[in-house]
Amino acid sequence: MSIDQLDRRALLAGTLALGASSLAMPRMAFARGTGSRNLMFVILRGAADGLAMLAPVGDPGFARFREPTLRDYEGARKADGFFAIHPSLEQTGNAYAQGEALFVHAAATSYRERSHFDGQNMLETGGARPYDLKDGWLNRLVGLMAEQMGQAPRALAIAPTIPLALRGDAPASNYAPSALPGASDDLKARVAAMYQSDPQLSALWTQALRTRAMAGGDRATRSLRDGASAGRLAARLMKGDQGARIGMVEIDRWDTHINQSGVFRRQAVNLDALLGAYREGMGSAWANTMVIVATEFGRTVRINGTNGTDHGTASAAIVLGGDVKGGRVIADWPGLSDSDLYEGRDLRPTIALQCLFAGAAAEHVGIEPNLAMKRLFPDHSDAPLTGIVRG
């Protein structure tokens, strides 16, 4: 697109290429972040296996159903005496030991089928059925915070496009490194001059350049698939007065139909690197930061014929942060006997993910949890899960 073709409509509706990166512009100017509370949502796309993430080694059924994976947990860090944290989650385990991380097990949305598309839709919209809601629960949180605090917090996905969880009426944007050639300084100066008389577009352009500067240049981030690089980038974009207060990161490839142990190990190493790099990168701001990690559904309890697992129901979630009341596992454990399994094959869900999201987010940002539950998940009447944050 030439400079003459870069008009107001294109800038408002599209994605700007800024150097070797892209920044999708919101439909209105960014508001500066309100307060100093940071919340990041990490979605594990593909159905991450909660039984591998946090193995219930104290349940006799685990050894019976997962015998090929038992050696993975030899010498693993124990959690609450009943569970074992996967050894690849080393930094997450350290945060658990330091009281800054907790696990929530046997958790799921209200979805009981096994489609990735439908499951992710419900995880991100918070609806009671797939495609009932068109906006995301995280975007509704941005809107609720704007009402409560008088100013919308800046919301930013570190992703090529804005994920469904952050789409909606509240302003949100995204940033991702790209292999596109860099824009020249002359081009950027001409765009700035073109829009300097338009307050809205000028503010958007300034914010775009500021975001790219905060990212530290795309050479600092090899790829969003590299967990450590993505974690450092997220921290750079969420620190300081100009940083985003609400963030989101995606990690895909959790669909472990084949070679469960090997594939999960690689994925867990990458997730752990992301969380560790983000925690370190936030520095002193970690004290005011929360990270929620969740997936659309779990895996089958039994290992299949290709040493993998198939689509299941309940899984595990992780909550980390400087104000998290960690060092524990929140679970109403359903058991792994044949009669305990959901439909004779899956870990039975006993905790609703939407209750965790509402309770954790509300406590962290200072919103009344019941109000958050009502506004973020309007199709659900459950009570929020509270006590996530230290009192």
mmCIF file of C-alpha atoms in Angstrom, residues 6 161 265 320 322 377:
data_model
loop_
_atom_site.group_PDB
_atom_site.id
_atom_site.type_symbol
_atom_site.label_atom_id
_atom_site.label_comp_id
_atom_site.label_asym_id
_atom_site.label_seq_id
_atom_site.Cartn_x
_atom_site.Cartn_y
_atom_site.Cartn_z
ATOM 1 C CA LEU A 6 -3.108 4.790 3.463
ATOM 2 C CA THR A 161 -4.666 -11.438 15.695
ATOM 3 C CA ARG A 265 7.237 -32.721 27.810
ATOM 4 C CA LEU A 320 0.436 -17.552 39.411
ATOM 5 C CA GLY A 322 2.839 -12.043 43.473
ATOM 6 C CA PHE A 377 -20.407 -14.866 32.641
#
